[in-house]
Amino acid sequence: MIFATLEHILTHISFSIISIVILIHLMNLLVYEIEGLRNSSEKGMIATFSSITGFLVTRWISSGHFPLSNLYESLIFLSWSLSIIHMIPYIRNHKNDLNAITAPSAIFTQGFATSGLSTEMHQPAILVPALQSQWLMMHVSMMLLSYAALLCGSLLSVALIVITFQKKIDFFLKNKNFLSLRRSFFFFLFDDMEYLNEKGNVLKKASFLSFQNFYKYQLVQRLDSWSYRVISLGFTFLTIGILSGAVWANEAWGSYWNWDPKETWAFITWTIFAIYLHTRKNSKLQDQGTNSAFVASIGFLLIWICYFGINLLGIGFHSYGSFQ
């Protein structure tokens, strides 16, 4: 009873703190960035990480096993993993381009675990025989850490695609013939003075646009760099998770690979991100990682299929992690 109450308190504390962090990010985004608020949001994420860590430790002590036996515990661990990724740039004193991704993702996963799942799944349960192995912590933790990193990296790639295409659309609109026709039409009617004023402001507009384009270029480069770093980290975790899972499967079921739906989709996800790393490494400078970003955006969908899709169906050897 004491452990259940403590878990309840810690989950609500972490959810409340991260909600405040989201509000701070929105204030900095919509109003203007305040250095004090930004530092407070980073400290809030540290407090969230500490609360979730306390929950996991409490659940570990009360259940007698590492808390990764069902979907509820895995979602809490996923939120914990996202908090770690959020704090890495802060600890290394780098500009944190991940905060717009990690904080909302953490509150989404924790909110779904707390409110979207049945109360029966919140209760600790005895491990099924297939999970009673020392490989539980190694395999499942590596897979969830890889999901967290790959999801963040994929969302950064999606943001890169949006910004890049916005630039191309703006360039396309500026060079369409209808703009020149519009200018000619107004010139012949009554816009002669406006046209002259536009010529007088060419230097001002050119300097503003050059600064704006340079800022977008820097932003795209940072997004590409961070996406590559985070996905590389997640790909390493995913590889370790698949290999440890194969060893565990051989102990539990007598075969390293059984083409279980979870195993199959994990392999497909691994292949997609291997293609991403190959494409990103061999992409030309002028591509700015756009081609590889498209591959990463496909990987984003595959992760959710691998993580949630199989659980929704409740089939295969991994059916103990389903919603049922």
PDB file of C-alpha atoms in Angstrom:
ATOM      1  CA  MET A   1       0.000   0.000   0.000  1.00  0.00           C
ATOM      2  CA  ILE A   2       2.827   2.373   0.864  1.00  0.00           C
ATOM      3  CA  PHE A   3       4.644   1.590  -2.384  1.00  0.00           C
ATOM      4  CA  ALA A   4       1.466   2.078  -4.431  1.00  0.00           C
ATOM      5  CA  THR A   5       0.839   5.462  -2.802  1.00  0.00           C
ATOM      6  CA  LEU A   6       4.434   6.533  -3.386  1.00  0.00           C
ATOM      7  CA  GLU A   7       4.256   5.481  -7.030  1.00  0.00           C
ATOM      8  CA  HIS A   8       1.014   7.425  -7.455  1.00  0.00           C
ATOM      9  CA  ILE A   9       2.573  10.558  -5.932  1.00  0.00           C
ATOM     10  CA  LEU A  10       5.754  10.331  -8.014  1.00  0.00           C
ATOM     11  CA  THR A  11       3.915   9.855 -11.311  1.00  0.00           C
ATOM     12  CA  HIS A  12       1.671  12.859 -10.645  1.00  0.00           C
ATOM     13  CA  ILE A  13       4.625  15.000  -9.553  1.00  0.00           C
ATOM     14  CA  SER A  14       6.559  14.183 -12.708  1.00  0.00           C
ATOM     15  CA  PHE A  15       3.505  14.773 -14.910  1.00  0.00           C
ATOM     16  CA  SER A  16       2.789  18.129 -13.234  1.00  0.00           C
ATOM     17  CA  ILE A  17       6.378  19.322 -13.524  1.00  0.00           C
ATOM     18  CA  ILE A  18       6.685  18.395 -17.177  1.00  0.00           C
ATOM     19  CA  SER A  19       3.361  20.139 -17.874  1.00  0.00           C
ATOM     20  CA  ILE A  20       4.849  23.323 -16.402  1.00  0.00           C
ATOM     21  CA  VAL A  21       7.941  22.799 -18.558  1.00  0.00           C
ATOM     22  CA  ILE A  22       5.725  22.663 -21.654  1.00  0.00           C
ATOM     23  CA  LEU A  23       4.048  25.930 -20.643  1.00  0.00           C
ATOM     24  CA  ILE A  24       7.449  27.581 -20.194  1.00  0.00           C
ATOM     25  CA  HIS A  25       8.510  26.432 -23.662  1.00  0.00           C
ATOM     26  CA  LEU A  26       5.304  27.863 -25.125  1.00  0.00           C
ATOM     27  CA  MET A  27       5.889  31.195 -23.383  1.00  0.00           C
ATOM     28  CA  ASN A  28       9.429  31.387 -24.724  1.00  0.00           C
ATOM     29  CA  LEU A  29       8.198  30.465 -28.190  1.00  0.00           C
ATOM     30  CA  LEU A  30       5.144  32.725 -28.434  1.00  0.00           C
ATOM     31  CA  VAL A  31       6.306  35.745 -26.436  1.00  0.00           C
ATOM     32  CA  TYR A  32      10.069  36.008 -26.219  1.00  0.00           C
ATOM     33  CA  GLU A  33      12.844  33.906 -24.779  1.00  0.00           C
ATOM     34  CA  ILE A  34      13.675  34.630 -21.155  1.00  0.00           C
ATOM     35  CA  GLU A  35      16.949  33.178 -19.952  1.00  0.00           C
ATOM     36  CA  GLY A  36      15.661  32.589 -16.435  1.00  0.00           C
ATOM     37  CA  LEU A  37      12.617  30.688 -17.690  1.00  0.00           C
ATOM     38  CA  ARG A  38      14.771  28.580 -19.993  1.00  0.00           C
ATOM     39  CA  ASN A  39      16.991  27.559 -17.074  1.00  0.00           C
ATOM     40  CA  SER A  40      13.890  26.805 -15.024  1.00  0.00           C
ATOM     41  CA  SER A  41      12.566  24.505 -17.741  1.00  0.00           C
ATOM     42  CA  GLU A  42      15.846  22.585 -17.815  1.00  0.00           C
ATOM     43  CA  LYS A  43      15.761  22.208 -14.042  1.00  0.00           C
ATOM     44  CA  GLY A  44      12.159  21.095 -14.352  1.00  0.00           C
ATOM     45  CA  MET A  45      13.189  18.300 -16.705  1.00  0.00           C
ATOM     46  CA  ILE A  46      15.840  17.228 -14.202  1.00  0.00           C
ATOM     47  CA  ALA A  47      13.148  17.135 -11.494  1.00  0.00           C
ATOM     48  CA  THR A  48      10.915  15.118 -13.841  1.00  0.00           C
ATOM     49  CA  PHE A  49      13.740  12.675 -14.490  1.00  0.00           C
ATOM     50  CA  SER A  50      14.314  12.311 -10.743  1.00  0.00           C
ATOM     51  CA  SER A  51      10.618  11.666 -10.081  1.00  0.00           C
ATOM     52  CA  ILE A  52      10.360   9.018 -12.798  1.00  0.00           C
ATOM     53  CA  THR A  53      13.579   7.424 -11.539  1.00  0.00           C
ATOM     54  CA  GLY A  54      12.042   7.295  -8.060  1.00  0.00           C
ATOM     55  CA  PHE A  55       8.946   5.640  -9.512  1.00  0.00           C
ATOM     56  CA  LEU A  56      10.993   2.986 -11.335  1.00  0.00           C
ATOM     57  CA  VAL A  57      13.089   2.243  -8.247  1.00  0.00           C
ATOM     58  CA  THR A  58       9.966   2.015  -6.074  1.00  0.00           C
ATOM     59  CA  ARG A  59       8.250  -0.305  -8.558  1.00  0.00           C
ATOM     60  CA  TRP A  60      11.437  -2.407  -8.768  1.00  0.00           C
ATOM     61  CA  ILE A  61      11.526  -2.831  -4.983  1.00  0.00           C
ATOM     62  CA  SER A  62       7.809  -3.544  -4.616  1.00  0.00           C
ATOM     63  CA  SER A  63       7.562  -6.016  -7.518  1.00  0.00           C
ATOM     64  CA  GLY A  64      10.914  -7.709  -7.023  1.00  0.00           C
ATOM     65  CA  HIS A  65      11.902  -7.406 -10.707  1.00  0.00           C
ATOM     66  CA  PHE A  66      12.978  -4.692 -13.108  1.00  0.00           C
ATOM     67  CA  PRO A  67       9.822  -2.707 -14.044  1.00  0.00           C
ATOM     68  CA  LEU A  68       9.543  -3.590 -17.726  1.00  0.00           C
ATOM     69  CA  SER A  69       6.994  -6.376 -17.637  1.00  0.00           C
ATOM     70  CA  ASN A  70       3.990  -4.669 -19.280  1.00  0.00           C
ATOM     71  CA  LEU A  71       3.002  -1.746 -21.498  1.00  0.00           C
ATOM     72  CA  TYR A  72       2.423   0.666 -18.603  1.00  0.00           C
ATOM     73  CA  GLU A  73       5.906   0.184 -17.179  1.00  0.00           C
ATOM     74  CA  SER A  74       7.499   0.351 -20.616  1.00  0.00           C
ATOM     75  CA  LEU A  75       5.779   3.680 -21.349  1.00  0.00           C
ATOM     76  CA  ILE A  76       7.042   5.130 -18.066  1.00  0.00           C
ATOM     77  CA  PHE A  77      10.528   3.878 -18.933  1.00  0.00           C
ATOM     78  CA  LEU A  78      10.184   5.435 -22.399  1.00  0.00           C
ATOM     79  CA  SER A  79       9.326   8.778 -20.796  1.00  0.00           C
ATOM     80  CA  TRP A  80      12.365   8.362 -18.547  1.00  0.00           C
ATOM     81  CA  SER A  81      14.530   7.699 -21.620  1.00  0.00           C
ATOM     82  CA  LEU A  82      13.219  10.841 -23.328  1.00  0.00           C
ATOM     83  CA  SER A  83      14.141  12.848 -20.236  1.00  0.00           C
ATOM     84  CA  ILE A  84      17.703  11.526 -20.439  1.00  0.00           C
ATOM     85  CA  ILE A  85      17.996  12.515 -24.097  1.00  0.00           C
ATOM     86  CA  HIS A  86      16.637  15.956 -23.233  1.00  0.00           C
ATOM     87  CA  MET A  87      19.312  16.527 -20.607  1.00  0.00           C
ATOM     88  CA  ILE A  88      22.336  15.427 -22.679  1.00  0.00           C
ATOM     89  CA  PRO A  89      22.821  18.799 -24.476  1.00  0.00           C
ATOM     90  CA  TYR A  90      22.144  20.671 -21.214  1.00  0.00           C
ATOM     91  CA  ILE A  91      24.817  18.701 -19.353  1.00  0.00           C
ATOM     92  CA  ARG A  92      27.345  19.289 -22.149  1.00  0.00           C
ATOM     93  CA  ASN A  93      26.468  23.018 -22.315  1.00  0.00           C
ATOM     94  CA  HIS A  94      25.301  22.774 -25.937  1.00  0.00           C
ATOM     95  CA  LYS A  95      22.404  24.653 -27.484  1.00  0.00           C
ATOM     96  CA  ASN A  96      19.425  22.390 -26.836  1.00  0.00           C
ATOM     97  CA  ASP A  97      17.557  21.924 -30.110  1.00  0.00           C
ATOM     98  CA  LEU A  98      15.924  18.791 -28.702  1.00  0.00           C
ATOM     99  CA  ASN A  99      13.728  20.463 -26.082  1.00  0.00           C
ATOM    100  CA  ALA A 100      10.899  21.120 -28.559  1.00  0.00           C
ATOM    101  CA  ILE A 101      10.823  17.366 -29.275  1.00  0.00           C
ATOM    102  CA  THR A 102      11.705  15.611 -26.035  1.00  0.00           C
ATOM    103  CA  ALA A 103       9.499  17.510 -23.571  1.00  0.00           C
ATOM    104  CA  PRO A 104       6.193  17.089 -25.510  1.00  0.00           C
ATOM    105  CA  SER A 105       7.088  13.463 -26.282  1.00  0.00           C
ATOM    106  CA  ALA A 106       7.742  12.741 -22.613  1.00  0.00           C
ATOM    107  CA  ILE A 107       4.444  14.277 -21.491  1.00  0.00           C
ATOM    108  CA  PHE A 108       2.578  12.430 -24.253  1.00  0.00           C
ATOM    109  CA  THR A 109       3.956   9.010 -23.309  1.00  0.00           C
ATOM    110  CA  GLN A 110       3.527   9.543 -19.585  1.00  0.00           C
ATOM    111  CA  GLY A 111       0.047  11.008 -20.018  1.00  0.00           C
ATOM    112  CA  PHE A 112      -1.027   8.053 -22.138  1.00  0.00           C
ATOM    113  CA  ALA A 113       0.432   5.596 -19.614  1.00  0.00           C
ATOM    114  CA  THR A 114      -1.319   7.326 -16.714  1.00  0.00           C
ATOM    115  CA  SER A 115      -4.707   8.075 -18.301  1.00  0.00           C
ATOM    116  CA  GLY A 116      -4.953   5.981 -21.455  1.00  0.00           C
ATOM    117  CA  LEU A 117      -4.400   2.542 -19.966  1.00  0.00           C
ATOM    118  CA  SER A 118      -6.669   0.603 -17.653  1.00  0.00           C
ATOM    119  CA  THR A 119      -6.002   0.704 -13.920  1.00  0.00           C
ATOM    120  CA  GLU A 120      -5.357  -3.052 -13.959  1.00  0.00           C
ATOM    121  CA  MET A 121      -2.247  -2.490 -16.066  1.00  0.00           C
ATOM    122  CA  HIS A 122      -0.933  -0.007 -13.491  1.00  0.00           C
ATOM    123  CA  GLN A 123      -0.597  -2.749 -10.922  1.00  0.00           C
ATOM    124  CA  PRO A 124       2.682  -4.704 -10.680  1.00  0.00           C
ATOM    125  CA  ALA A 125       2.282  -8.328 -11.720  1.00  0.00           C
ATOM    126  CA  ILE A 126       4.258 -11.532 -11.398  1.00  0.00           C
ATOM    127  CA  LEU A 127       6.495 -12.121 -14.386  1.00  0.00           C
ATOM    128  CA  VAL A 128       5.360 -14.708 -16.892  1.00  0.00           C
ATOM    129  CA  PRO A 129       7.849 -17.578 -17.329  1.00  0.00           C
ATOM    130  CA  ALA A 130       9.191 -16.170 -20.611  1.00  0.00           C
ATOM    131  CA  LEU A 131      10.232 -12.956 -18.826  1.00  0.00           C
ATOM    132  CA  GLN A 132      11.924 -14.607 -15.876  1.00  0.00           C
ATOM    133  CA  SER A 133      15.423 -14.114 -17.221  1.00  0.00           C
ATOM    134  CA  GLN A 134      18.451 -11.938 -16.584  1.00  0.00           C
ATOM    135  CA  TRP A 135      18.102 -10.742 -20.190  1.00  0.00           C
ATOM    136  CA  LEU A 136      14.929  -8.801 -19.363  1.00  0.00           C
ATOM    137  CA  MET A 137      16.747  -5.647 -18.236  1.00  0.00           C
ATOM    138  CA  MET A 138      19.315  -5.803 -21.038  1.00  0.00           C
ATOM    139  CA  HIS A 139      16.984  -6.441 -23.962  1.00  0.00           C
ATOM    140  CA  VAL A 140      13.917  -4.370 -23.093  1.00  0.00           C
ATOM    141  CA  SER A 141      15.846  -1.376 -21.746  1.00  0.00           C
ATOM    142  CA  MET A 142      18.006  -1.234 -24.894  1.00  0.00           C
ATOM    143  CA  MET A 143      14.940  -1.442 -27.118  1.00  0.00           C
ATOM    144  CA  LEU A 144      13.114   1.336 -25.284  1.00  0.00           C
ATOM    145  CA  LEU A 145      16.197   3.559 -25.209  1.00  0.00           C
ATOM    146  CA  SER A 146      16.517   3.007 -28.953  1.00  0.00           C
ATOM    147  CA  TYR A 147      12.828   3.871 -29.470  1.00  0.00           C
ATOM    148  CA  ALA A 148      13.261   7.114 -27.532  1.00  0.00           C
ATOM    149  CA  ALA A 149      16.373   8.163 -29.450  1.00  0.00           C
ATOM    150  CA  LEU A 150      15.042   7.132 -32.861  1.00  0.00           C
ATOM    151  CA  LEU A 151      11.725   8.893 -32.291  1.00  0.00           C
ATOM    152  CA  CYS A 152      13.494  12.129 -31.353  1.00  0.00           C
ATOM    153  CA  GLY A 153      15.882  11.906 -34.300  1.00  0.00           C
ATOM    154  CA  SER A 154      13.046  11.139 -36.695  1.00  0.00           C
ATOM    155  CA  LEU A 155      10.999  14.109 -35.480  1.00  0.00           C
ATOM    156  CA  LEU A 156      14.027  16.352 -35.998  1.00  0.00           C
ATOM    157  CA  SER A 157      14.240  15.020 -39.553  1.00  0.00           C
ATOM    158  CA  VAL A 158      10.546  15.792 -40.072  1.00  0.00           C
ATOM    159  CA  ALA A 159      11.184  19.353 -38.863  1.00  0.00           C
ATOM    160  CA  LEU A 160      14.101  19.579 -41.307  1.00  0.00           C
ATOM    161  CA  ILE A 161      11.830  18.520 -44.184  1.00  0.00           C
ATOM    162  CA  VAL A 162       9.184  21.089 -43.244  1.00  0.00           C
ATOM    163  CA  ILE A 163      11.696  23.944 -43.075  1.00  0.00           C
ATOM    164  CA  THR A 164      13.445  22.894 -46.290  1.00  0.00           C
ATOM    165  CA  PHE A 165      10.218  22.664 -48.255  1.00  0.00           C
ATOM    166  CA  GLN A 166       9.057  25.973 -46.828  1.00  0.00           C
ATOM    167  CA  LYS A 167      12.214  27.518 -48.264  1.00  0.00           C
ATOM    168  CA  LYS A 168      11.599  25.872 -51.646  1.00  0.00           C
ATOM    169  CA  ILE A 169       7.957  26.984 -51.713  1.00  0.00           C
ATOM    170  CA  ASP A 170       8.962  30.560 -50.884  1.00  0.00           C
ATOM    171  CA  PHE A 171      11.589  30.473 -53.614  1.00  0.00           C
ATOM    172  CA  PHE A 172       9.064  29.038 -56.053  1.00  0.00           C
ATOM    173  CA  LEU A 173       6.478  31.720 -55.303  1.00  0.00           C
ATOM    174  CA  LYS A 174       8.999  34.535 -55.568  1.00  0.00           C
ATOM    175  CA  ASN A 175      10.049  33.421 -59.033  1.00  0.00           C
ATOM    176  CA  LYS A 176       6.642  32.653 -60.540  1.00  0.00           C
ATOM    177  CA  ASN A 177       5.512  34.677 -63.501  1.00  0.00           C
ATOM    178  CA  PHE A 178       2.306  35.749 -61.784  1.00  0.00           C
ATOM    179  CA  LEU A 179       4.320  38.059 -59.549  1.00  0.00           C
ATOM    180  CA  SER A 180       5.772  39.854 -62.545  1.00  0.00           C
ATOM    181  CA  LEU A 181       2.303  40.018 -64.089  1.00  0.00           C
ATOM    182  CA  ARG A 182       0.936  41.471 -60.877  1.00  0.00           C
ATOM    183  CA  ARG A 183       3.658  44.102 -60.864  1.00  0.00           C
ATOM    184  CA  SER A 184       3.026  44.983 -64.524  1.00  0.00           C
ATOM    185  CA  PHE A 185      -0.715  45.209 -63.967  1.00  0.00           C
ATOM    186  CA  PHE A 186      -0.433  47.564 -61.026  1.00  0.00           C
ATOM    187  CA  PHE A 187       2.263  49.531 -62.830  1.00  0.00           C
ATOM    188  CA  PHE A 188      -0.041  50.277 -65.749  1.00  0.00           C
ATOM    189  CA  LEU A 189      -2.964  51.171 -63.478  1.00  0.00           C
ATOM    190  CA  PHE A 190      -1.964  53.198 -60.474  1.00  0.00           C
ATOM    191  CA  ASP A 191       0.977  51.502 -58.746  1.00  0.00           C
ATOM    192  CA  ASP A 192       3.783  53.490 -60.315  1.00  0.00           C
ATOM    193  CA  MET A 193       4.715  55.124 -57.019  1.00  0.00           C
ATOM    194  CA  GLU A 194       4.626  51.832 -55.139  1.00  0.00           C
ATOM    195  CA  TYR A 195       6.949  50.278 -57.684  1.00  0.00           C
ATOM    196  CA  LEU A 196       9.432  53.102 -57.247  1.00  0.00           C
ATOM    197  CA  ASN A 197       9.271  52.702 -53.486  1.00  0.00           C
ATOM    198  CA  GLU A 198      10.005  49.013 -53.854  1.00  0.00           C
ATOM    199  CA  LYS A 199      13.118  49.797 -55.867  1.00  0.00           C
ATOM    200  CA  GLY A 200      14.211  52.213 -53.167  1.00  0.00           C
ATOM    201  CA  ASN A 201      13.906  49.484 -50.527  1.00  0.00           C
ATOM    202  CA  VAL A 202      15.761  46.762 -52.436  1.00  0.00           C
ATOM    203  CA  LEU A 203      18.875  46.915 -50.272  1.00  0.00           C
ATOM    204  CA  LYS A 204      16.900  46.743 -47.038  1.00  0.00           C
ATOM    205  CA  LYS A 205      14.850  43.795 -48.213  1.00  0.00           C
ATOM    206  CA  ALA A 206      17.914  42.032 -49.610  1.00  0.00           C
ATOM    207  CA  SER A 207      19.807  42.368 -46.341  1.00  0.00           C
ATOM    208  CA  PHE A 208      16.797  41.126 -44.356  1.00  0.00           C
ATOM    209  CA  LEU A 209      16.244  38.160 -46.650  1.00  0.00           C
ATOM    210  CA  SER A 210      19.931  37.247 -46.609  1.00  0.00           C
ATOM    211  CA  PHE A 211      19.907  37.270 -42.809  1.00  0.00           C
ATOM    212  CA  GLN A 212      16.699  35.230 -42.765  1.00  0.00           C
ATOM    213  CA  ASN A 213      18.083  32.701 -45.243  1.00  0.00           C
ATOM    214  CA  PHE A 214      21.329  32.424 -43.289  1.00  0.00           C
ATOM    215  CA  TYR A 215      19.379  31.780 -40.073  1.00  0.00           C
ATOM    216  CA  LYS A 216      17.294  29.091 -41.783  1.00  0.00           C
ATOM    217  CA  TYR A 217      20.443  27.543 -43.220  1.00  0.00           C
ATOM    218  CA  GLN A 218      22.014  27.370 -39.771  1.00  0.00           C
ATOM    219  CA  LEU A 219      18.820  25.908 -38.310  1.00  0.00           C
ATOM    220  CA  VAL A 220      18.644  23.241 -41.019  1.00  0.00           C
ATOM    221  CA  GLN A 221      22.285  22.337 -40.441  1.00  0.00           C
ATOM    222  CA  ARG A 222      21.744  22.019 -36.677  1.00  0.00           C
ATOM    223  CA  LEU A 223      18.630  19.890 -37.157  1.00  0.00           C
ATOM    224  CA  ASP A 224      20.482  17.634 -39.582  1.00  0.00           C
ATOM    225  CA  SER A 225      23.449  17.307 -37.222  1.00  0.00           C
ATOM    226  CA  TRP A 226      21.364  16.563 -34.139  1.00  0.00           C
ATOM    227  CA  SER A 227      19.134  14.148 -36.044  1.00  0.00           C
ATOM    228  CA  TYR A 228      22.182  12.227 -37.251  1.00  0.00           C
ATOM    229  CA  ARG A 229      23.717  12.089 -33.769  1.00  0.00           C
ATOM    230  CA  VAL A 230      20.547  10.994 -31.995  1.00  0.00           C
ATOM    231  CA  ILE A 231      19.599   8.419 -34.636  1.00  0.00           C
ATOM    232  CA  SER A 232      23.143   7.012 -34.581  1.00  0.00           C
ATOM    233  CA  LEU A 233      22.818   6.579 -30.818  1.00  0.00           C
ATOM    234  CA  GLY A 234      19.392   5.006 -31.173  1.00  0.00           C
ATOM    235  CA  PHE A 235      20.606   2.687 -33.935  1.00  0.00           C
ATOM    236  CA  THR A 236      23.383   1.453 -31.643  1.00  0.00           C
ATOM    237  CA  PHE A 237      20.869   0.748 -28.864  1.00  0.00           C
ATOM    238  CA  LEU A 238      18.549  -0.969 -31.346  1.00  0.00           C
ATOM    239  CA  THR A 239      21.350  -3.221 -32.582  1.00  0.00           C
ATOM    240  CA  ILE A 240      22.283  -4.209 -29.023  1.00  0.00           C
ATOM    241  CA  GLY A 241      18.623  -4.777 -28.193  1.00  0.00           C
ATOM    242  CA  ILE A 242      18.036  -7.059 -31.197  1.00  0.00           C
ATOM    243  CA  LEU A 243      21.197  -9.080 -30.541  1.00  0.00           C
ATOM    244  CA  SER A 244      20.421  -9.512 -26.837  1.00  0.00           C
ATOM    245  CA  GLY A 245      16.855 -10.443 -27.763  1.00  0.00           C
ATOM    246  CA  ALA A 246      18.157 -13.118 -30.117  1.00  0.00           C
ATOM    247  CA  VAL A 247      20.265 -14.638 -27.341  1.00  0.00           C
ATOM    248  CA  TRP A 248      17.293 -14.495 -24.977  1.00  0.00           C
ATOM    249  CA  ALA A 249      15.020 -16.108 -27.585  1.00  0.00           C
ATOM    250  CA  ASN A 250      17.472 -18.978 -27.974  1.00  0.00           C
ATOM    251  CA  GLU A 251      17.362 -19.591 -24.220  1.00  0.00           C
ATOM    252  CA  ALA A 252      13.568 -19.303 -23.962  1.00  0.00           C
ATOM    253  CA  TRP A 253      12.355 -20.820 -27.231  1.00  0.00           C
ATOM    254  CA  GLY A 254      15.374 -22.740 -28.558  1.00  0.00           C
ATOM    255  CA  SER A 255      15.943 -20.544 -31.611  1.00  0.00           C
ATOM    256  CA  TYR A 256      17.754 -17.249 -32.143  1.00  0.00           C
ATOM    257  CA  TRP A 257      15.198 -15.983 -34.652  1.00  0.00           C
ATOM    258  CA  ASN A 258      11.569 -17.065 -35.061  1.00  0.00           C
ATOM    259  CA  TRP A 259      10.185 -14.373 -37.411  1.00  0.00           C
ATOM    260  CA  ASP A 260       7.773 -13.344 -34.681  1.00  0.00           C
ATOM    261  CA  PRO A 261       5.825 -10.176 -35.697  1.00  0.00           C
ATOM    262  CA  LYS A 262       7.737  -8.107 -33.131  1.00  0.00           C
ATOM    263  CA  GLU A 263      11.065  -9.479 -34.368  1.00  0.00           C
ATOM    264  CA  THR A 264      10.118  -8.908 -37.995  1.00  0.00           C
ATOM    265  CA  TRP A 265       9.119  -5.283 -37.510  1.00  0.00           C
ATOM    266  CA  ALA A 266      12.179  -4.643 -35.360  1.00  0.00           C
ATOM    267  CA  PHE A 267      14.326  -5.953 -38.208  1.00  0.00           C
ATOM    268  CA  ILE A 268      12.469  -3.772 -40.726  1.00  0.00           C
ATOM    269  CA  THR A 269      12.987  -0.753 -38.468  1.00  0.00           C
ATOM    270  CA  TRP A 270      16.692  -1.589 -38.122  1.00  0.00           C
ATOM    271  CA  THR A 271      17.000  -1.863 -41.921  1.00  0.00           C
ATOM    272  CA  ILE A 272      15.312   1.505 -42.522  1.00  0.00           C
ATOM    273  CA  PHE A 273      17.604   3.328 -40.122  1.00  0.00           C
ATOM    274  CA  ALA A 274      20.630   1.534 -41.558  1.00  0.00           C
ATOM    275  CA  ILE A 275      19.544   2.958 -44.932  1.00  0.00           C
ATOM    276  CA  TYR A 276      19.202   6.378 -43.267  1.00  0.00           C
ATOM    277  CA  LEU A 277      22.766   6.258 -41.929  1.00  0.00           C
ATOM    278  CA  HIS A 278      24.105   5.144 -45.296  1.00  0.00           C
ATOM    279  CA  THR A 279      22.137   7.835 -47.159  1.00  0.00           C
ATOM    280  CA  ARG A 280      23.095  10.533 -44.663  1.00  0.00           C
ATOM    281  CA  LYS A 281      26.778   9.633 -44.807  1.00  0.00           C
ATOM    282  CA  ASN A 282      26.849   9.721 -48.601  1.00  0.00           C
ATOM    283  CA  SER A 283      24.522  12.697 -49.153  1.00  0.00           C
ATOM    284  CA  LYS A 284      25.878  15.726 -50.911  1.00  0.00           C
ATOM    285  CA  LEU A 285      26.286  19.018 -49.095  1.00  0.00           C
ATOM    286  CA  GLN A 286      23.661  20.766 -51.186  1.00  0.00           C
ATOM    287  CA  ASP A 287      21.069  18.113 -50.286  1.00  0.00           C
ATOM    288  CA  GLN A 288      21.338  19.231 -46.639  1.00  0.00           C
ATOM    289  CA  GLY A 289      20.311  15.742 -45.535  1.00  0.00           C
ATOM    290  CA  THR A 290      16.842  16.012 -47.110  1.00  0.00           C
ATOM    291  CA  ASN A 291      16.959  12.580 -48.738  1.00  0.00           C
ATOM    292  CA  SER A 292      18.028  10.883 -45.534  1.00  0.00           C
ATOM    293  CA  ALA A 293      15.410  12.877 -43.599  1.00  0.00           C
ATOM    294  CA  PHE A 294      12.684  11.305 -45.745  1.00  0.00           C
ATOM    295  CA  VAL A 295      14.010   7.863 -44.802  1.00  0.00           C
ATOM    296  CA  ALA A 296      13.991   8.829 -41.105  1.00  0.00           C
ATOM    297  CA  SER A 297      10.382  10.005 -41.359  1.00  0.00           C
ATOM    298  CA  ILE A 298       9.439   6.536 -42.638  1.00  0.00           C
ATOM    299  CA  GLY A 299      11.316   5.068 -39.697  1.00  0.00           C
ATOM    300  CA  PHE A 300       9.189   7.187 -37.343  1.00  0.00           C
ATOM    301  CA  LEU A 301       6.062   5.343 -38.503  1.00  0.00           C
ATOM    302  CA  LEU A 302       7.772   1.958 -38.317  1.00  0.00           C
ATOM    303  CA  ILE A 303       8.760   2.491 -34.686  1.00  0.00           C
ATOM    304  CA  TRP A 304       5.143   3.032 -33.674  1.00  0.00           C
ATOM    305  CA  ILE A 305       4.080  -0.048 -35.639  1.00  0.00           C
ATOM    306  CA  CYS A 306       6.780  -2.105 -33.933  1.00  0.00           C
ATOM    307  CA  TYR A 307       6.039  -0.715 -30.475  1.00  0.00           C
ATOM    308  CA  PHE A 308       2.254  -0.229 -30.456  1.00  0.00           C
ATOM    309  CA  GLY A 309       0.947  -1.975 -33.556  1.00  0.00           C
ATOM    310  CA  ILE A 310       1.961  -5.463 -32.460  1.00  0.00           C
ATOM    311  CA  ASN A 311       0.653  -4.773 -28.958  1.00  0.00           C
ATOM    312  CA  LEU A 312      -2.739  -3.762 -30.380  1.00  0.00           C
ATOM    313  CA  LEU A 313      -3.001  -7.066 -32.235  1.00  0.00           C
ATOM    314  CA  GLY A 314      -1.754  -9.089 -29.248  1.00  0.00           C
ATOM    315  CA  ILE A 315      -0.197 -11.810 -31.418  1.00  0.00           C
ATOM    316  CA  GLY A 316       3.092 -13.665 -31.403  1.00  0.00           C
ATOM    317  CA  PHE A 317       5.515 -14.515 -28.652  1.00  0.00           C
ATOM    318  CA  HIS A 318       5.433 -10.908 -27.379  1.00  0.00           C
ATOM    319  CA  SER A 319       1.685 -10.915 -26.691  1.00  0.00           C
ATOM    320  CA  TYR A 320       2.293 -10.418 -22.951  1.00  0.00           C
ATOM    321  CA  GLY A 321       3.039  -6.765 -23.757  1.00  0.00           C
ATOM    322  CA  SER A 322      -0.365  -6.188 -25.366  1.00  0.00           C
ATOM    323  CA  PHE A 323      -3.241  -3.973 -24.253  1.00  0.00           C
ATOM    324  CA  GLN A 324      -5.338  -6.995 -23.351  1.00  0.00           C
TER     325      GLN A 324
END
